[in-house]
Amino acid sequence: MKRIEDYIGTAIYTTVLLFAGLFLVMPMIVAVVLSFDARSFLGAFPPTEFSLRWYREFLSDDYLHRGLYTSLIVSTIATLVSTVLGTFAAIAIDRGRFKGRATLEAMFLSPLIIPTVVTGFAVLIFTASLGIMDGLTRLILGHILITFPYILRTVLAVLSGVPKRYTEAALSLGAKPWLATIEVTLPLARSGIIAGAIFAFVMSFDEVAVSLFLSDPFTYTLPVALLTQMRASLNLTIAAISVIFLVVSVLLILALDKLAGVETLTGRGVYGR
Amino acid sequence: MDANRLLEIQDASKSFGSTKVLDEVSFSVAQGEIIALLGPSGCGKTTTLRAIAGFEPLDYGRVVIAGQDMTLRRPYERPIGLVFQDYALFPHMTVGQNVGFGMRHRGIPRREIPERTASVLARVQLDGLAHRKPSELSGGQQQRVALARAMATEPEVMLLDEPLSNLDASLRLQLRIELRQVLTAAGSTAIIVTHDQEEAMGLADRIVLMKAGRIVQIDAPADLYARPRSRFAAEFIGEATWFEGILRPKSSGMALETGAGLIPIEGRSDLSPGAAFGFCIRPERISVLLAEDAPLFEGADTRLAGEVTYVERLGGDVRIWVRMVDGASAQVSAKNTSVILPEPGAKVWLAFRAADGVLLPPVDTKERVR
């Protein structure tokens, strides 16, 4: 038998959750609705007329196109490089038996803790001292730095659910260590690697601070372009792009869930017993 | 190469910190022989197996297989097949790919692999399951795949780590017999790690009994059971009934003077009177006689009087506890046949042949066993 206090408690709990949810979702709903606003200025909510003019604006804006193009190149290359490096770093840290593993892991994960402004500035100074002046190279280097920890972390999480006995079994059957890694460890960590790559791509694509430091007048990422344009004149192209971002992100997350499953991201291996 | 020494472990020693997990362990295994490494957890049996496989580097000592020193070789360079306790079948490969894995990496020509996979699977009665994933198989089938995978490359030595412990009790018995038959049919030399004495007795030609990183005794199962050489061996394998006493000279030979009575000791001129010993005898070697029947019973040279304190009926077996005249408790086991069992309180005689038991010193020595 439920008591009246239980009902009151449940009601309060539900209400709080509902408001918290609304608070999180509301801004996005406003942005989505505004992206279809037909007015040429940023007017009161809700819009009185609807059109696709901001989407058309985005499609015809060369400045933004250039940003999108750079972003796609930077994020794709950075993700690929980080995925390869991060996966092997994770395997070394998880499977290896050497001193300083914990230190190495902390070092690799440090970009997660260091403020991105610091990272951006540091990479700028560092590349300059190496004589790298090319904006694209600089951006790619910076983005490898910020995406690497995401790969490392997801692959480490999935590896912790892959028993080391599989590697031992492969070795006992005559496989050399690197073949055991390629034929046994990597396939078993596959879901984590893909999840990490998608995660890294999303983080890179939407990164602002590091990109701001590393962009030059001709090489800039889409978020940097948006920020610059918004400061010059606030219009609703940014809302249209936000919606595109949102749709792509949701699709990627759905793909992630289908490929990897939620348990991978919570650290339990798909194949763990 | 000497066929009696296909595998040799020489003075294998290893410490983790200040704990000696292996303390000069030495034994050899003949070609085609099945050896069980038996002992309580932490005795070093698994470390020994892993040292043979190459996963546990030794502090000193050697591992020699087929006349070749393996001590410094990496696991994939050793002619071994390993069956893991939880099988460690590759979950992303089919049964056929699992079995073929070792053959691919040990350089067997690719075109021979499908045929050899099929024949190995047939040997463990898994014909037609090559296309299944391990997760689609029952525990018993997974165990057989693990065995087939390890055997497929025809390694010099098969190493099995608690191979049956993940199975239900009923299946375990059946697979134990199968395992023994498959290994024997293939002529495999095998080392089986187990903590289950029945498993060791049923599977092995010889048992290497270990305790605290040392070998306590190496013997055929029947000898280990009948002639334990230490109190640890007597207690670890089977059940034991003890009569403690002092050796006394007798008109012919000697006798052990115990609180329960005299036990004649023949043919042990190596022992001197006055020493303390325990007489250990297996409970099924003792007959319980009701006092009035005792004079009629032949075939025993020792009779000790006592009183039944408890009778435990365990299905096919019966265990009877008897309090001896000095108050010590003795255990007797018998088959639960139609014979009328004594009730608690009954005055009985325990009758046995002294030659069926062994004399053991009060404290186990730490001599090296090889």
XYZ file of C-alpha atoms in Angstrom:
643
model
C 0.000 0.000 0.000
C 1.462 3.314 -1.051
C 1.199 6.151 1.394
C 0.279 9.724 0.585
C 3.858 10.883 1.256
C 5.086 8.564 -1.465
C 2.699 10.119 -3.963
C 3.806 13.643 -3.035
C 7.444 12.641 -3.267
C 6.973 11.045 -6.679
C 5.083 14.126 -7.905
C 7.836 16.515 -6.791
C 10.519 14.293 -8.272
C 8.710 14.038 -11.624
C 8.119 17.794 -11.770
C 11.756 18.608 -11.089
C 12.913 16.144 -13.732
C 10.425 17.526 -16.240
C 11.640 21.103 -15.722
C 15.273 20.052 -15.864
C 14.598 18.286 -19.143
C 12.731 21.268 -20.582
C 15.535 23.582 -19.495
C 18.029 21.472 -21.415
C 15.917 21.059 -24.539
C 14.247 24.503 -24.759
C 17.197 26.450 -26.234
C 17.529 23.894 -28.984
C 13.836 24.051 -29.775
C 14.067 27.860 -30.000
C 17.080 27.602 -32.321
C 15.330 25.075 -34.567
C 12.209 27.218 -34.819
C 14.208 30.426 -35.428
C 16.193 28.810 -38.240
C 12.959 28.770 -40.234
C 12.185 32.442 -39.441
C 11.272 34.446 -42.562
C 12.138 37.840 -41.039
C 15.450 39.408 -42.006
C 16.214 40.534 -38.452
C 16.425 38.772 -35.108
C 12.856 39.336 -33.947
C 10.677 38.271 -31.055
C 9.911 34.600 -30.507
C 7.910 32.946 -32.034
C 8.394 33.979 -35.676
C 5.379 35.213 -37.556
C 6.346 33.724 -40.922
C 8.448 30.742 -41.954
C 10.894 30.192 -44.826
C 14.128 28.405 -45.724
C 16.012 31.655 -46.412
C 18.738 31.090 -43.791
C 19.474 27.663 -45.211
C 19.715 29.221 -48.673
C 21.946 31.912 -47.214
C 24.276 29.270 -45.793
C 24.394 27.418 -49.108
C 25.376 30.571 -50.998
C 27.896 31.948 -48.497
C 31.444 31.314 -49.732
C 32.985 32.384 -46.448
C 31.056 29.673 -44.587
C 31.673 27.125 -47.351
C 35.373 27.587 -46.954
C 35.012 27.058 -43.198
C 32.972 23.882 -43.706
C 35.522 22.572 -46.187
C 38.437 23.237 -43.797
C 36.517 21.759 -40.887
C 35.779 18.551 -42.792
C 39.433 18.166 -43.810
C 40.832 19.006 -40.381
C 38.371 16.829 -38.452
C 38.686 13.863 -40.802
C 42.487 13.813 -40.861
C 42.783 14.537 -37.135
C 40.281 11.781 -36.347
C 42.056 9.238 -38.539
C 45.485 10.004 -37.093
C 44.177 10.077 -33.504
C 42.296 6.811 -34.000
C 45.396 4.955 -35.142
C 47.722 6.513 -32.544
C 45.169 6.390 -29.716
C 44.273 2.750 -30.359
C 47.870 1.592 -30.256
C 48.619 3.771 -27.244
C 45.622 2.241 -25.467
C 46.754 -1.294 -26.317
C 50.254 -0.522 -25.056
C 48.941 0.939 -21.810
C 46.392 -1.822 -21.224
C 48.418 -4.859 -22.296
C 51.963 -3.740 -21.645
C 53.946 -4.526 -18.525
C 56.292 -1.591 -18.119
C 56.988 1.041 -15.527
C 55.390 4.461 -15.794
C 52.191 3.221 -17.409
C 50.037 5.341 -15.127
C 52.168 8.411 -15.832
C 51.945 7.800 -19.549
C 48.176 7.442 -19.371
C 47.860 10.664 -17.371
C 50.072 12.437 -19.887
C 48.020 11.210 -22.807
C 44.762 12.220 -21.163
C 46.017 15.649 -20.043
C 44.510 17.578 -22.980
C 41.111 16.759 -21.456
C 41.928 18.733 -18.306
C 44.049 21.536 -19.717
C 41.854 24.496 -20.781
C 41.511 24.521 -24.566
C 42.629 28.165 -24.613
C 45.942 27.070 -23.112
C 46.227 24.184 -25.577
C 45.487 26.512 -28.505
C 48.061 29.076 -27.401
C 50.657 26.381 -26.656
C 50.245 24.693 -30.043
C 50.482 28.099 -31.769
C 53.778 28.960 -30.031
C 55.133 25.443 -30.488
C 54.355 25.229 -34.215
C 55.722 28.723 -34.741
C 58.979 27.760 -33.047
C 59.154 24.735 -35.373
C 58.638 27.058 -38.304
C 55.222 25.656 -39.227
C 53.277 28.633 -40.567
C 50.718 26.754 -42.639
C 47.266 27.191 -41.058
C 45.940 23.808 -42.163
C 48.896 21.846 -40.759
C 48.620 23.812 -37.548
C 44.897 23.133 -37.232
C 45.360 19.418 -37.903
C 48.130 19.166 -35.286
C 45.994 21.000 -32.734
C 42.974 18.815 -33.436
C 44.999 15.609 -33.137
C 45.982 16.845 -29.692
C 42.403 17.402 -28.558
C 40.856 14.288 -30.151
C 43.556 11.828 -29.043
C 42.370 11.536 -25.404
C 38.831 10.651 -26.491
C 40.043 7.714 -28.553
C 42.434 6.621 -25.838
C 39.720 6.681 -23.220
C 37.076 4.778 -25.169
C 39.537 2.144 -26.388
C 40.948 1.715 -22.867
C 37.389 1.287 -21.599
C 36.558 -1.422 -24.120
C 39.925 -3.161 -23.641
C 39.304 -3.482 -19.921
C 36.418 -5.765 -20.891
C 38.564 -7.897 -23.223
C 40.303 -10.524 -21.057
C 44.094 -10.794 -21.573
C 43.663 -14.543 -21.833
C 42.572 -14.051 -25.451
C 46.005 -12.622 -26.199
C 47.659 -15.456 -24.260
C 45.566 -17.992 -26.154
C 46.695 -16.474 -29.454
C 50.354 -16.551 -28.345
C 50.072 -20.156 -27.160
C 48.748 -21.028 -30.625
C 51.886 -19.660 -32.226
C 50.795 -16.133 -33.135
C 53.514 -13.496 -32.839
C 52.553 -10.651 -30.527
C 51.798 -8.139 -33.287
C 49.654 -10.681 -35.140
C 47.823 -11.512 -31.920
C 47.095 -7.789 -31.577
C 45.809 -7.445 -35.128
C 43.819 -10.670 -35.277
C 42.465 -10.861 -31.752
C 42.789 -7.676 -29.706
C 41.819 -5.177 -32.407
C 38.671 -7.002 -33.599
C 37.540 -7.399 -29.994
C 38.113 -3.686 -29.357
C 36.481 -2.685 -32.656
C 33.315 -1.256 -31.168
C 35.350 0.949 -28.822
C 37.583 2.153 -31.636
C 34.616 3.129 -33.835
C 32.841 4.788 -30.920
C 36.006 6.691 -30.039
C 36.458 7.819 -33.643
C 32.904 9.142 -33.923
C 33.240 10.824 -30.572
C 36.557 12.390 -31.611
C 35.134 13.621 -34.901
C 32.199 15.317 -33.162
C 34.514 16.935 -30.584
C 36.865 18.143 -33.298
C 34.148 19.398 -35.613
C 32.644 21.614 -32.975
C 35.858 22.814 -31.331
C 36.266 26.624 -31.145
C 38.990 27.774 -28.757
C 41.975 25.853 -30.148
C 40.840 26.567 -33.741
C 40.590 30.301 -33.002
C 44.275 30.385 -32.089
C 45.412 28.257 -34.991
C 43.284 29.711 -37.799
C 44.670 32.251 -40.227
C 42.689 34.632 -42.463
C 42.359 32.032 -45.197
C 42.214 28.822 -43.183
C 39.508 28.696 -40.567
C 37.055 26.073 -39.349
C 33.286 26.380 -39.600
C 32.754 27.211 -35.903
C 35.405 29.947 -36.183
C 33.700 31.289 -39.317
C 30.342 31.347 -37.526
C 31.797 33.155 -34.548
C 33.481 35.757 -36.743
C 30.330 36.298 -38.787
C 28.179 36.525 -35.702
C 30.388 39.209 -34.230
C 30.183 41.218 -37.439
C 26.416 40.916 -37.846
C 24.127 38.621 -35.901
C 21.820 36.858 -38.328
C 20.031 33.554 -38.310
C 22.375 31.615 -40.627
C 23.931 30.386 -37.445
C 20.571 28.933 -36.377
C 20.299 27.090 -39.687
C 23.796 25.691 -39.290
C 23.039 24.732 -35.698
C 20.123 22.656 -36.921
C 22.326 20.952 -39.516
C 24.914 20.265 -36.797
C 22.195 18.920 -34.548
C 20.818 16.547 -37.186
C 24.295 15.261 -38.103
C 25.206 14.792 -34.431
C 22.003 12.904 -33.699
C 22.614 10.660 -36.697
C 26.186 9.994 -35.553
C 25.072 9.228 -32.017
C 22.440 6.840 -33.345
C 25.110 5.167 -35.475
C 27.338 5.002 -32.418
C 24.630 3.326 -30.385
C 23.894 0.832 -33.130
C 27.560 0.017 -33.708
C 28.871 -0.003 -30.213
C 25.958 -0.263 -27.856
C 25.649 1.676 -24.674
C 27.631 -0.835 -22.611
C 30.832 0.006 -24.483
C 30.654 3.616 -23.437
C 30.044 2.645 -19.844
C 33.229 0.615 -19.967
C 31.971 -2.954 -20.229
C 33.244 -4.845 -23.213
C 30.800 -6.276 -25.701
C 32.513 -9.617 -25.466
C 33.346 -9.618 -21.766
C 31.918 -12.416 -19.714
C 66.083 -37.390 -27.109
C 64.972 -39.615 -24.274
C 61.291 -40.558 -24.644
C 61.040 -40.858 -20.883
C 61.909 -37.201 -20.569
C 59.882 -35.462 -23.249
C 59.295 -32.586 -20.863
C 61.652 -31.703 -18.056
C 61.257 -29.078 -15.400
C 64.531 -28.520 -13.573
C 64.733 -26.573 -10.319
C 62.031 -24.152 -11.432
C 61.925 -21.308 -8.910
C 60.010 -18.098 -8.790
C 59.201 -15.503 -6.147
C 56.618 -12.770 -6.091
C 58.126 -10.315 -3.635
C 59.122 -12.353 -0.613
C 56.741 -15.221 -1.397
C 58.310 -18.242 -3.048
C 55.595 -19.458 -5.408
C 57.887 -22.091 -6.910
C 60.711 -23.526 -4.830
C 63.023 -25.704 -6.918
C 60.297 -27.683 -8.614
C 61.666 -30.570 -10.685
C 59.909 -33.358 -12.519
C 59.889 -34.973 -15.913
C 57.142 -36.292 -18.123
C 57.444 -39.215 -20.511
C 56.143 -39.158 -24.054
C 52.407 -39.954 -24.082
C 52.116 -39.610 -20.337
C 49.317 -37.668 -18.650
C 50.412 -35.854 -15.516
C 48.168 -34.053 -13.060
C 49.502 -31.152 -11.042
C 47.399 -31.361 -7.911
C 47.322 -29.234 -4.808
C 45.405 -26.626 -2.840
C 45.052 -23.120 -4.234
C 48.289 -21.178 -4.032
C 50.465 -24.292 -4.171
C 52.141 -23.189 -7.397
C 50.505 -25.620 -9.816
C 49.114 -22.923 -12.112
C 52.409 -20.997 -11.997
C 54.198 -24.191 -13.026
C 51.852 -24.593 -15.986
C 52.274 -20.960 -17.008
C 56.041 -21.305 -16.707
C 55.951 -24.267 -19.112
C 53.793 -22.224 -21.493
C 56.208 -19.309 -21.230
C 53.866 -16.782 -19.631
C 55.665 -16.787 -16.296
C 59.416 -16.200 -16.554
C 61.362 -18.210 -13.976
C 63.828 -16.669 -11.535
C 65.976 -19.705 -12.163
C 65.589 -23.264 -13.369
C 64.938 -24.675 -16.813
C 62.114 -25.952 -18.966
C 63.178 -28.518 -21.559
C 60.826 -29.918 -24.188
C 61.952 -32.693 -26.547
C 65.568 -32.091 -25.657
C 65.435 -28.381 -26.426
C 65.833 -25.705 -23.805
C 62.644 -23.607 -23.779
C 63.476 -21.446 -20.788
C 64.159 -18.277 -22.758
C 61.742 -18.906 -25.597
C 58.613 -16.820 -25.993
C 55.235 -18.597 -25.674
C 54.642 -18.629 -29.446
C 58.004 -20.340 -29.977
C 57.145 -23.289 -27.728
C 55.583 -26.519 -29.034
C 52.639 -26.376 -26.648
C 48.861 -26.397 -26.750
C 47.064 -24.631 -23.932
C 43.486 -25.187 -22.738
C 42.300 -22.377 -20.510
C 40.025 -22.775 -17.532
C 37.369 -20.596 -19.189
C 38.433 -21.817 -22.654
C 39.286 -18.293 -23.977
C 37.727 -19.136 -27.342
C 37.975 -16.144 -29.679
C 34.422 -14.775 -29.615
C 34.684 -13.063 -32.993
C 35.687 -16.219 -34.829
C 33.731 -19.334 -35.717
C 34.575 -22.704 -34.222
C 36.405 -23.588 -37.444
C 38.432 -20.366 -37.384
C 39.285 -20.925 -33.730
C 40.578 -24.414 -34.474
C 42.383 -23.222 -37.615
C 44.050 -20.294 -35.839
C 46.965 -22.264 -34.450
C 47.535 -24.136 -37.705
C 47.726 -20.871 -39.667
C 50.288 -19.454 -37.256
C 52.331 -22.617 -36.940
C 52.908 -22.741 -40.661
C 50.622 -25.548 -41.793
C 49.832 -25.115 -45.514
C 46.571 -23.257 -46.010
C 44.959 -25.865 -48.220
C 45.400 -28.539 -45.536
C 43.742 -26.495 -42.820
C 40.026 -27.106 -43.652
C 40.524 -30.855 -43.805
C 42.576 -30.990 -40.622
C 40.063 -28.742 -38.838
C 37.283 -31.145 -39.768
C 39.237 -34.165 -38.568
C 40.162 -32.558 -35.235
C 36.545 -31.522 -34.685
C 35.430 -35.064 -35.476
C 37.862 -36.363 -32.878
C 36.043 -34.361 -30.179
C 32.618 -35.189 -31.648
C 31.837 -31.715 -32.900
C 31.421 -32.591 -36.602
C 29.380 -30.020 -38.473
C 29.673 -27.257 -35.890
C 32.586 -25.481 -37.599
C 30.415 -22.569 -38.701
C 28.955 -21.803 -35.279
C 30.194 -19.010 -33.056
C 31.488 -20.129 -29.622
C 28.648 -18.223 -27.939
C 26.160 -20.518 -29.699
C 27.611 -23.623 -28.054
C 26.935 -25.243 -24.700
C 29.606 -25.261 -21.985
C 30.575 -28.843 -22.768
C 30.879 -28.098 -26.485
C 32.998 -25.007 -25.784
C 35.291 -27.150 -23.659
C 35.729 -29.560 -26.572
C 36.432 -26.717 -29.003
C 39.136 -25.460 -26.639
C 40.634 -28.957 -26.569
C 40.419 -29.289 -30.362
C 42.007 -25.859 -30.875
C 44.947 -26.730 -28.633
C 45.413 -30.183 -30.205
C 45.074 -29.068 -33.806
C 48.735 -28.132 -34.205
C 49.834 -31.464 -32.708
C 51.971 -29.842 -30.033
C 54.595 -31.827 -28.144
C 52.912 -31.017 -24.842
C 49.291 -30.267 -24.032
C 48.745 -28.009 -21.022
C 45.298 -27.962 -19.455
C 44.395 -25.492 -16.715
C 41.465 -26.783 -14.650
C 39.832 -27.948 -17.882
C 36.614 -29.258 -16.346
C 35.998 -26.873 -13.484
C 33.552 -24.681 -15.425
C 31.154 -27.554 -16.075
C 28.180 -28.965 -14.189
C 28.967 -31.946 -11.982
C 27.145 -34.465 -14.198
C 28.762 -33.203 -17.405
C 32.150 -33.066 -15.722
C 32.227 -36.813 -15.135
C 31.269 -37.582 -18.724
C 33.768 -35.115 -20.199
C 36.494 -36.380 -17.897
C 36.230 -39.816 -19.459
C 36.082 -38.301 -22.956
C 39.060 -36.062 -22.267
C 41.130 -39.011 -21.136
C 40.094 -41.016 -24.217
C 40.827 -38.188 -26.660
C 44.245 -37.484 -25.137
C 45.157 -41.163 -25.067
C 43.930 -41.785 -28.627
C 46.061 -38.910 -29.891
C 49.045 -40.145 -27.902
C 49.303 -36.693 -26.339
C 51.697 -35.832 -23.589
C 49.632 -33.722 -21.235
C 49.862 -31.788 -18.004
C 46.582 -31.106 -16.280
C 46.311 -28.621 -13.442
C 43.542 -29.399 -11.011
C 42.579 -28.933 -7.392
C 40.099 -31.792 -7.638
C 41.659 -35.047 -6.435
C 39.029 -37.176 -8.149
C 39.788 -35.460 -11.444
C 43.508 -36.016 -10.951
C 42.955 -39.681 -10.044
C 40.666 -40.267 -13.012
C 42.756 -38.498 -15.636
C 46.392 -38.911 -14.799
C 48.984 -41.643 -15.152
C 50.955 -39.913 -12.431
C 50.094 -37.177 -9.980
C 52.502 -34.437 -8.940
C 51.194 -33.323 -5.567
C 52.237 -29.797 -4.630
C 52.097 -27.656 -1.527
C 53.409 -24.127 -0.954
C 55.565 -24.075 -4.086
C 57.118 -27.502 -3.504
C 56.459 -30.966 -4.786
C 55.290 -33.199 -1.960
C 55.041 -36.489 -3.813
C 55.031 -37.828 -7.371
C 53.288 -41.159 -7.812
C 50.698 -43.099 -9.746
C 47.203 -42.288 -8.377
C 46.756 -45.692 -6.701
C 50.162 -45.507 -4.988
C 49.637 -41.938 -3.900
C 46.368 -43.002 -2.321
C 47.579 -46.204 -0.734
C 51.097 -45.078 0.190
C 51.083 -41.378 1.040
C 54.544 -40.309 2.155
C 53.462 -37.384 4.293
C 50.565 -36.363 6.472
C 49.717 -33.675 3.944
C 49.443 -36.229 1.125
C 47.398 -38.575 3.310
C 44.961 -35.830 4.256
C 44.748 -34.107 0.866
C 43.869 -37.227 -1.078
C 40.923 -39.239 0.104
C 40.072 -39.633 3.756
C 42.284 -41.006 6.448
C 41.841 -42.582 9.837
C 44.737 -42.069 12.233
C 46.032 -43.970 15.217
C 48.881 -42.160 16.956
C 51.400 -44.085 19.026
C 54.960 -45.100 19.914
C 56.924 -47.931 18.284
C 57.650 -50.800 20.698
C 59.695 -53.944 20.164
C 57.719 -57.159 20.054
C 58.678 -60.832 20.181
C 58.692 -60.845 16.366
C 59.213 -57.404 14.778
C 57.587 -54.323 16.262
C 54.215 -52.913 17.140
C 52.790 -49.433 17.339
C 51.430 -48.913 20.811
C 48.415 -46.636 20.440
C 45.781 -45.552 22.919
C 43.356 -47.823 21.077
C 45.557 -50.897 21.157
C 48.535 -52.544 19.472
C 49.100 -52.428 15.704
C 51.731 -54.927 14.468
C 54.403 -53.447 12.227
C 56.254 -55.877 9.991
C 59.307 -55.485 7.832
C 60.319 -51.995 8.923
C 63.805 -52.671 10.227
C 64.691 -49.111 9.203
C 62.677 -47.755 12.137
C 63.895 -47.810 15.695
C 61.688 -48.446 18.726
C 60.734 -45.498 20.889
C 59.878 -43.151 18.022
C 56.442 -41.560 17.727
C 54.436 -42.347 14.604
C 50.938 -42.011 13.246
C 49.356 -45.048 11.633
C 47.236 -43.941 8.698
C 44.706 -46.223 7.077
C 41.950 -45.543 4.539
C 38.469 -45.817 6.078
C 37.289 -48.445 3.568
C 40.124 -50.757 4.591
C 38.642 -51.141 8.065
C 35.852 -53.576 8.847
C 33.439 -52.885 11.669
C 32.593 -56.058 13.550
C 29.945 -56.393 16.188
C 31.603 -57.654 19.350
C 29.999 -61.113 19.171
C 31.123 -61.683 15.526
C 34.717 -60.677 16.121
C 36.231 -64.080 16.835
C 34.745 -65.401 13.584
C 36.438 -62.817 11.330
C 39.517 -63.868 9.391
C 41.820 -61.782 7.244
C 42.737 -59.102 9.752
C 45.795 -58.982 11.960
C 44.630 -56.026 14.024
C 41.528 -55.613 16.138
C 40.813 -52.477 18.094
C 37.816 -52.108 20.398
C 35.518 -49.106 20.300
C 31.971 -47.810 20.514
C 29.913 -46.453 17.621
C 29.094 -42.764 18.146
C 27.452 -41.834 14.864
C 26.319 -43.433 11.610
C 26.017 -41.249 8.532
C 24.143 -42.662 5.533
C 25.364 -41.006 2.305
C 23.365 -42.802 -0.355
C 25.654 -45.485 -1.664
C 28.123 -45.095 1.168
C 27.925 -45.217 4.908
C 30.334 -43.488 7.236
C 30.624 -44.765 10.778
C 32.368 -42.892 13.571
C 33.785 -44.987 16.363
C 35.184 -43.795 19.694
C 38.215 -45.827 20.655
C 38.987 -46.816 24.235
C 41.323 -43.810 24.647
C 38.588 -41.424 23.472
C 40.086 -40.817 20.005
C 37.678 -40.863 17.117
C 38.097 -43.174 14.116
C 36.287 -43.082 10.821
C 35.207 -46.131 8.846
C 33.433 -46.206 5.522
C 31.451 -49.004 3.973
C 29.077 -49.591 1.109
C 25.415 -49.253 1.970
C 24.525 -52.838 1.162
C 21.870 -54.958 2.848
C 24.149 -55.650 5.804
C 22.658 -54.525 9.094
C 24.533 -51.491 10.319
C 25.574 -51.038 13.901
C 23.627 -48.439 15.877
C 25.260 -45.695 17.922
C 26.268 -47.086 21.285
C 27.070 -50.528 19.904
C 30.330 -52.096 21.088
C 32.364 -52.958 18.010
C 35.764 -54.086 16.859
C 37.670 -52.305 14.111
C 39.496 -54.989 12.144
C 42.081 -54.400 9.435
C 45.361 -55.604 8.030
C 48.213 -53.469 9.314
C 49.917 -53.817 5.911
C 47.068 -51.754 4.380
C 48.136 -48.670 6.307
C 51.264 -46.558 6.427
C 53.400 -45.218 9.244
C 54.084 -41.502 9.070
C 56.220 -39.322 11.347
C 54.379 -36.708 13.421
C 55.710 -33.807 11.316
C 56.202 -33.748 7.528
C 59.797 -33.293 6.436
C 60.677 -30.844 3.674
C 62.838 -33.121 1.574
C 63.078 -32.393 -2.150
C 60.973 -34.652 -4.282
C 61.878 -35.193 -7.900
